[in-house]
PDB file of C-alpha atoms in Angstrom:
ATOM      1  CA  MET A   8     -16.480  14.946  -8.231  1.00 76.00           C
ATOM      2  CA  SER A   9     -13.620  13.509  -6.176  1.00 91.00           C
ATOM      3  CA  ARG A  10     -12.604  10.002  -7.219  1.00 94.00           C
ATOM      4  CA  PRO A  11     -11.982   6.986  -5.000  1.00 96.00           C
ATOM      5  CA  ALA A  12      -8.599   5.297  -4.737  1.00 98.00           C
ATOM      6  CA  VAL A  13      -7.104   1.959  -3.854  1.00 98.00           C
ATOM      7  CA  PHE A  14      -4.202   2.511  -1.472  1.00 98.00           C
ATOM      8  CA  LEU A  15      -1.664  -0.299  -1.481  1.00 98.00           C
ATOM      9  CA  ASP A  16       0.889  -1.218   1.139  1.00 98.00           C
ATOM     10  CA  ARG A  17       4.174  -2.326  -0.407  1.00 98.00           C
ATOM     11  CA  ASP A  18       5.972  -5.180   1.377  1.00 98.00           C
ATOM     12  CA  GLY A  19       3.818  -8.282   1.675  1.00 98.00           C
ATOM     13  CA  VAL A  20       1.154  -6.861  -0.662  1.00 98.00           C
ATOM     14  CA  LEU A  21       2.883  -5.833  -3.905  1.00 98.00           C
ATOM     15  CA  ASN A  22       6.309  -7.401  -3.383  1.00 98.00           C
ATOM     16  CA  GLN A  23       7.394 -10.368  -1.346  1.00 98.00           C
ATOM     17  CA  GLU A  24       8.036  -9.669   2.329  1.00 97.00           C
ATOM     18  CA  ALA A  25      11.811  -9.746   2.792  1.00 96.00           C
ATOM     19  CA  GLY A  26      12.414  -7.420   5.728  1.00 96.00           C
ATOM     20  CA  TYR A  27      14.530  -4.387   4.967  1.00 97.00           C
ATOM     21  CA  ILE A  28      15.616  -4.814   1.351  1.00 98.00           C
ATOM     22  CA  HIS A  29      19.253  -3.767   1.026  1.00 98.00           C
ATOM     23  CA  ARG A  30      19.790  -4.982  -2.553  1.00 98.00           C
ATOM     24  CA  LEU A  31      17.536  -3.810  -5.364  1.00 98.00           C
ATOM     25  CA  GLU A  32      17.554  -7.238  -6.993  1.00 98.00           C
ATOM     26  CA  ASP A  33      15.964  -8.727  -3.856  1.00 98.00           C
ATOM     27  CA  LEU A  34      12.677  -6.924  -4.506  1.00 98.00           C
ATOM     28  CA  HIS A  35      10.354  -9.409  -6.243  1.00 98.00           C
ATOM     29  CA  LEU A  36       6.658  -9.056  -7.015  1.00 98.00           C
ATOM     30  CA  ILE A  37       4.199 -11.455  -5.425  1.00 98.00           C
ATOM     31  CA  PRO A  38       2.756 -13.611  -8.252  1.00 97.00           C
ATOM     32  CA  GLY A  39      -0.370 -12.030  -9.720  1.00 97.00           C
ATOM     33  CA  THR A  40       0.349  -8.579  -8.295  1.00 98.00           C
ATOM     34  CA  ALA A  41       0.999  -6.862 -11.626  1.00 98.00           C
ATOM     35  CA  GLN A  42      -2.152  -8.363 -13.144  1.00 98.00           C
ATOM     36  CA  ALA A  43      -4.178  -7.171 -10.132  1.00 98.00           C
ATOM     37  CA  VAL A  44      -2.899  -3.607 -10.448  1.00 98.00           C
ATOM     38  CA  ARG A  45      -3.568  -3.697 -14.190  1.00 98.00           C
ATOM     39  CA  GLN A  46      -7.183  -4.679 -13.508  1.00 98.00           C
ATOM     40  CA  LEU A  47      -7.543  -1.664 -11.211  1.00 98.00           C
ATOM     41  CA  ASN A  48      -5.986   0.568 -13.877  1.00 98.00           C
ATOM     42  CA  GLU A  49      -8.410  -0.676 -16.512  1.00 97.00           C
ATOM     43  CA  ALA A  50     -11.408  -0.241 -14.202  1.00 96.00           C
ATOM     44  CA  GLY A  51     -10.535   3.415 -13.607  1.00 95.00           C
ATOM     45  CA  TRP A  52      -9.343   3.222 -10.010  1.00 97.00           C
ATOM     46  CA  PHE A  53      -6.622   5.597  -8.810  1.00 98.00           C
ATOM     47  CA  CYS A  54      -3.817   3.308  -7.548  1.00 98.00           C
ATOM     48  CA  CYS A  55      -1.599   4.741  -4.841  1.00 98.00           C
ATOM     49  CA  LEU A  56       1.246   3.270  -2.808  1.00 98.00           C
ATOM     50  CA  ALA A  57       1.044   4.058   0.929  1.00 98.00           C
ATOM     51  CA  SER A  58       3.904   2.478   2.839  1.00 98.00           C
ATOM     52  CA  ASN A  59       5.914   2.854   6.040  1.00 98.00           C
ATOM     53  CA  GLN A  60       9.602   2.696   5.072  1.00 98.00           C
ATOM     54  CA  ALA A  61      11.686   3.285   8.187  1.00 97.00           C
ATOM     55  CA  GLY A  62      14.996   2.082   6.716  1.00 98.00           C
ATOM     56  CA  PRO A  63      16.410   5.630   6.455  1.00 98.00           C
ATOM     57  CA  ALA A  64      15.381   6.461  10.035  1.00 98.00           C
ATOM     58  CA  ARG A  65      17.021   3.273  11.309  1.00 98.00           C
ATOM     59  CA  GLY A  66      20.209   4.144   9.436  1.00 97.00           C
ATOM     60  CA  TYR A  67      20.033   1.064   7.218  1.00 98.00           C
ATOM     61  CA  TYR A  68      20.250   2.967   3.912  1.00 98.00           C
ATOM     62  CA  PRO A  69      19.653   6.461   2.472  1.00 98.00           C
ATOM     63  CA  GLN A  70      16.288   7.711   1.264  1.00 98.00           C
ATOM     64  CA  SER A  71      17.600   7.471  -2.296  1.00 98.00           C
ATOM     65  CA  HIS A  72      17.676   3.681  -1.870  1.00 98.00           C
ATOM     66  CA  VAL A  73      13.949   3.631  -1.073  1.00 98.00           C
ATOM     67  CA  ASP A  74      13.322   5.656  -4.225  1.00 98.00           C
ATOM     68  CA  ALA A  75      15.443   3.197  -6.223  1.00 98.00           C
ATOM     69  CA  LEU A  76      13.427   0.276  -4.823  1.00 98.00           C
ATOM     70  CA  HIS A  77      10.248   2.026  -5.928  1.00 98.00           C
ATOM     71  CA  ASP A  78      11.700   2.596  -9.387  1.00 98.00           C
ATOM     72  CA  ARG A  79      12.308  -1.152  -9.611  1.00 98.00           C
ATOM     73  CA  LEU A  80       8.817  -1.892  -8.301  1.00 98.00           C
ATOM     74  CA  CYS A  81       7.192   0.315 -10.936  1.00 98.00           C
ATOM     75  CA  ARG A  82       9.393  -1.138 -13.666  1.00 98.00           C
ATOM     76  CA  LEU A  83       8.449  -4.715 -12.723  1.00 98.00           C
ATOM     77  CA  LEU A  84       4.741  -3.851 -12.667  1.00 98.00           C
ATOM     78  CA  ASP A  85       5.024  -2.355 -16.140  1.00 98.00           C
ATOM     79  CA  GLN A  86       7.137  -5.160 -17.577  1.00 98.00           C
ATOM     80  CA  GLU A  87       4.926  -7.935 -16.241  1.00 98.00           C
ATOM     81  CA  ALA A  88       1.483  -6.579 -17.075  1.00 98.00           C
ATOM     82  CA  GLY A  89       1.645  -2.977 -18.249  1.00 98.00           C
ATOM     83  CA  ALA A  90       0.433  -1.958 -14.784  1.00 98.00           C
ATOM     84  CA  LYS A  91       1.155   1.350 -13.081  1.00 98.00           C
ATOM     85  CA  LEU A  92       0.854   3.162  -9.789  1.00 98.00           C
ATOM     86  CA  ASP A  93      -0.636   6.631 -10.170  1.00 98.00           C
ATOM     87  CA  ALA A  94       1.184   7.999  -7.119  1.00 98.00           C
ATOM     88  CA  LEU A  95       3.605   6.804  -4.458  1.00 98.00           C
ATOM     89  CA  TYR A  96       3.666   7.963  -0.834  1.00 98.00           C
ATOM     90  CA  TYR A  97       5.861   6.561   1.906  1.00 98.00           C
ATOM     91  CA  CYS A  98       6.978   7.509   5.393  1.00 98.00           C
ATOM     92  CA  PRO A  99      10.753   7.342   6.059  1.00 98.00           C
ATOM     93  CA  TYR A 100      10.349   8.693   9.602  1.00 98.00           C
ATOM     94  CA  LEU A 101      10.456   6.848  12.919  1.00 97.00           C
ATOM     95  CA  SER A 102      10.498   8.220  16.445  1.00 97.00           C
ATOM     96  CA  GLY A 103      13.472   7.617  18.707  1.00 96.00           C
ATOM     97  CA  PRO A 104      11.578   5.316  21.122  1.00 96.00           C
ATOM     98  CA  GLU A 105      10.511   3.180  18.125  1.00 95.00           C
ATOM     99  CA  GLY A 106      14.093   2.769  16.888  1.00 96.00           C
ATOM    100  CA  GLY A 107      14.930   5.893  14.891  1.00 97.00           C
ATOM    101  CA  LYS A 108      18.691   6.558  14.692  1.00 97.00           C
ATOM    102  CA  ASP A 109      19.385   8.984  11.849  1.00 97.00           C
ATOM    103  CA  PRO A 110      18.679  12.534  13.088  1.00 97.00           C
ATOM    104  CA  GLU A 111      17.321  13.569   9.666  1.00 97.00           C
ATOM    105  CA  PHE A 112      14.513  11.026   9.854  1.00 97.00           C
ATOM    106  CA  THR A 113      14.074  10.425  13.591  1.00 97.00           C
ATOM    107  CA  ARG A 114      10.829  12.118  14.573  1.00 97.00           C
ATOM    108  CA  TYR A 115       7.165  11.493  15.156  1.00 97.00           C
ATOM    109  CA  SER A 116       5.257  11.812  11.888  1.00 98.00           C
ATOM    110  CA  THR A 117       1.571  12.037  11.055  1.00 98.00           C
ATOM    111  CA  TRP A 118       2.484  10.109   7.897  1.00 98.00           C
ATOM    112  CA  ARG A 119       3.465   6.960   9.753  1.00 98.00           C
ATOM    113  CA  LYS A 120       0.705   4.353   9.813  1.00 98.00           C
ATOM    114  CA  PRO A 121      -1.739   4.069  11.426  1.00 98.00           C
ATOM    115  CA  ASN A 122      -1.746   7.872  11.264  1.00 98.00           C
ATOM    116  CA  THR A 123      -3.584   9.223   8.241  1.00 98.00           C
ATOM    117  CA  GLY A 124      -1.042  11.710   6.873  1.00 98.00           C
ATOM    118  CA  MET A 125      -0.165   9.847   3.682  1.00 98.00           C
ATOM    119  CA  LEU A 126      -3.785   9.329   2.693  1.00 98.00           C
ATOM    120  CA  VAL A 127      -4.775  12.886   3.555  1.00 98.00           C
ATOM    121  CA  ALA A 128      -1.856  14.221   1.491  1.00 98.00           C
ATOM    122  CA  ALA A 129      -2.810  12.009  -1.453  1.00 98.00           C
ATOM    123  CA  ALA A 130      -6.453  13.090  -1.202  1.00 98.00           C
ATOM    124  CA  TRP A 131      -5.405  16.738  -1.243  1.00 98.00           C
ATOM    125  CA  ASP A 132      -2.911  16.312  -4.101  1.00 98.00           C
ATOM    126  CA  TRP A 133      -5.169  14.237  -6.363  1.00 98.00           C
ATOM    127  CA  ASP A 134      -8.714  15.194  -5.307  1.00 97.00           C
ATOM    128  CA  LEU A 135      -9.554  11.784  -3.852  1.00 98.00           C
ATOM    129  CA  ASP A 136     -12.606  10.775  -1.849  1.00 97.00           C
ATOM    130  CA  LEU A 137     -11.312   8.807   1.133  1.00 97.00           C
ATOM    131  CA  SER A 138     -14.814   7.752   2.189  1.00 96.00           C
ATOM    132  CA  ARG A 139     -15.121   5.745  -1.061  1.00 95.00           C
ATOM    133  CA  SER A 140     -11.526   4.504  -1.051  1.00 97.00           C
ATOM    134  CA  VAL A 141      -9.937   1.200  -0.071  1.00 98.00           C
ATOM    135  CA  MET A 142      -6.736   0.402   1.831  1.00 98.00           C
ATOM    136  CA  VAL A 143      -5.127  -2.985   1.153  1.00 98.00           C
ATOM    137  CA  GLY A 144      -2.461  -4.195   3.554  1.00 98.00           C
ATOM    138  CA  ASP A 145      -0.997  -7.177   5.359  1.00 98.00           C
ATOM    139  CA  LYS A 146      -0.709  -5.627   8.837  1.00 97.00           C
ATOM    140  CA  ALA A 147      -3.138  -4.594  11.554  1.00 97.00           C
ATOM    141  CA  THR A 148      -1.799  -1.049  11.252  1.00 97.00           C
ATOM    142  CA  ASP A 149      -2.999  -0.971   7.631  1.00 98.00           C
ATOM    143  CA  ILE A 150      -6.521  -1.792   8.784  1.00 98.00           C
ATOM    144  CA  ASP A 151      -6.202   0.738  11.609  1.00 98.00           C
ATOM    145  CA  LEU A 152      -5.210   3.339   9.005  1.00 98.00           C
ATOM    146  CA  ALA A 153      -8.255   2.469   6.909  1.00 98.00           C
ATOM    147  CA  LYS A 154     -10.564   2.941   9.884  1.00 98.00           C
ATOM    148  CA  ASN A 155      -8.849   6.168  10.943  1.00 98.00           C
ATOM    149  CA  ALA A 156      -9.176   7.612   7.431  1.00 98.00           C
ATOM    150  CA  GLY A 157     -12.740   6.412   6.871  1.00 97.00           C
ATOM    151  CA  CYS A 158     -11.747   3.899   4.171  1.00 97.00           C
ATOM    152  CA  THR A 159     -12.645   0.287   3.564  1.00 97.00           C
ATOM    153  CA  GLY A 160      -9.887  -1.985   4.890  1.00 98.00           C
ATOM    154  CA  ILE A 161      -8.817  -5.233   3.227  1.00 98.00           C
ATOM    155  CA  LEU A 162      -6.299  -7.564   4.867  1.00 98.00           C
ATOM    156  CA  VAL A 163      -4.364  -9.889   2.568  1.00 98.00           C
ATOM    157  CA  THR A 164      -2.869 -13.075   4.002  1.00 97.00           C
ATOM    158  CA  THR A 165       0.379 -12.654   2.105  1.00 97.00           C
ATOM    159  CA  GLY A 166       3.217 -11.005   4.042  1.00 96.00           C
ATOM    160  CA  PHE A 167       2.266 -10.845   7.734  1.00 96.00           C
ATOM    161  CA  GLY A 168      -1.454 -11.253   7.098  1.00 96.00           C
ATOM    162  CA  GLU A 169      -1.749 -14.832   8.321  1.00 95.00           C
ATOM    163  CA  GLN A 170       0.184 -13.979  11.491  1.00 95.00           C
ATOM    164  CA  VAL A 171      -2.132 -11.025  12.133  1.00 96.00           C
ATOM    165  CA  LEU A 172      -5.197 -13.270  11.836  1.00 95.00           C
ATOM    166  CA  ALA A 173      -3.592 -15.856  14.122  1.00 94.00           C
ATOM    167  CA  GLY A 174      -2.896 -13.189  16.733  1.00 93.00           C
ATOM    168  CA  ASN A 175       0.876 -13.602  16.469  1.00 93.00           C
ATOM    169  CA  TYR A 176       1.739 -10.211  14.973  1.00 93.00           C
ATOM    170  CA  GLN A 177       0.790  -6.698  16.099  1.00 94.00           C
ATOM    171  CA  HIS A 178      -2.789  -6.951  17.412  1.00 92.00           C
ATOM    172  CA  ALA A 179      -6.278  -8.193  16.612  1.00 89.00           C
ATOM    173  CA  THR A 180      -8.074  -6.335  13.854  1.00 92.00           C
ATOM    174  CA  GLN A 181     -11.410  -6.359  12.060  1.00 94.00           C
ATOM    175  CA  PRO A 182     -10.939  -5.818   8.305  1.00 97.00           C
ATOM    176  CA  ASP A 183     -13.911  -5.376   6.015  1.00 96.00           C
ATOM    177  CA  PHE A 184     -12.641  -8.276   3.918  1.00 97.00           C
ATOM    178  CA  VAL A 185      -9.858 -10.855   4.131  1.00 97.00           C
ATOM    179  CA  ALA A 186      -8.238 -11.868   0.837  1.00 98.00           C
ATOM    180  CA  ALA A 187      -5.674 -14.532   0.045  1.00 97.00           C
ATOM    181  CA  ASN A 188      -3.677 -12.049  -2.030  1.00 98.00           C
ATOM    182  CA  LEU A 189      -3.996  -8.820  -3.989  1.00 98.00           C
ATOM    183  CA  LEU A 190      -5.701 -10.553  -6.911  1.00 97.00           C
ATOM    184  CA  GLU A 191      -8.518 -11.742  -4.660  1.00 97.00           C
ATOM    185  CA  ALA A 192      -8.719  -8.317  -3.026  1.00 98.00           C
ATOM    186  CA  VAL A 193      -9.122  -6.716  -6.453  1.00 98.00           C
ATOM    187  CA  TRP A 194     -11.772  -9.288  -7.394  1.00 97.00           C
ATOM    188  CA  TRP A 195     -13.756  -8.124  -4.338  1.00 97.00           C
ATOM    189  CA  ILE A 196     -13.170  -4.419  -5.036  1.00 97.00           C
ATOM    190  CA  LEU A 197     -14.285  -4.668  -8.652  1.00 96.00           C
ATOM    191  CA  ARG A 198     -17.531  -6.285  -7.582  1.00 92.00           C
ATOM    192  CA  SER A 199     -18.302  -3.667  -4.960  1.00 80.00           C
ATOM    193  CA  PRO A 200     -20.823  -0.845  -5.504  1.00 72.00           C
ATOM    194  CA  ARG A 201     -17.914   1.610  -5.686  1.00 60.00           C
ATOM    195  CA  SER A 202     -16.696   0.223  -9.009  1.00 58.00           C
ATOM    196  CA  SER A 203     -20.037   0.840 -10.700  1.00 54.00           C
ATOM    197  CA  GLN A 204     -19.511   4.568 -10.084  1.00 54.00           C
ATOM    198  CA  LEU A 205     -16.230   4.720 -12.002  1.00 57.00           C
ATOM    199  CA  PRO A 206     -15.955   5.890 -15.625  1.00 50.00           C
ATOM    200  CA  ASN A 207     -14.714   2.478 -16.769  1.00 49.00           C
ATOM    201  CA  GLY A 208     -16.111   0.497 -13.870  1.00 44.00           C
ATOM    202  CA  PHE A 209     -17.076  -3.150 -13.949  1.00 36.00           C
ATOM    203  CA  GLU A 210     -20.751  -3.931 -13.516  1.00 36.00           C
ATOM    204  CA  ARG A 211     -21.563  -5.095 -10.043  1.00 32.00           C
ATOM    205  CA  LEU A 212     -22.419  -8.799  -9.779  1.00 25.00           C
TER     206      LEU A 212
END
């Protein structure tokens, strides 16, 4: 039986929103993030990063820098709470009209949110059930992705979340749940009917 997953945006959800991060040491976890991911790990959820990372397309830094940032992210999660991401997917592509500059990465991509390419690829690679999965993000495009992929969408008010709710960033959206941060989002997920179906799931309240 295919398993559900929690898909996590990166900036503004796992680490502090800091724009395009040029220095590795400027990537810092949002307080409580590592503990939240650890709770998902212990409950048996498949945890997967799903993030737009257009820095390479914009010519800001090479793709290897994005990979190095993700190495630091995973190391911080482990050091702080023994937490881990089961898989990492990101989209380095951006079309020319949207600001793509580097020819290697300047193109339209089905992986770029709110397109569903990253989630479909993850579902294929890891035998995941998208209809029972959750997408957690801080942008309207994260919630759009959830709806497009048939997932539950949670908007956190860290990162750009508050601006999205105020109507000052991207566009209006209707998430299934609004959480103050990833810890609160995980609290809601672990008390949903989905968790009771997992091998190590929490009992539903």
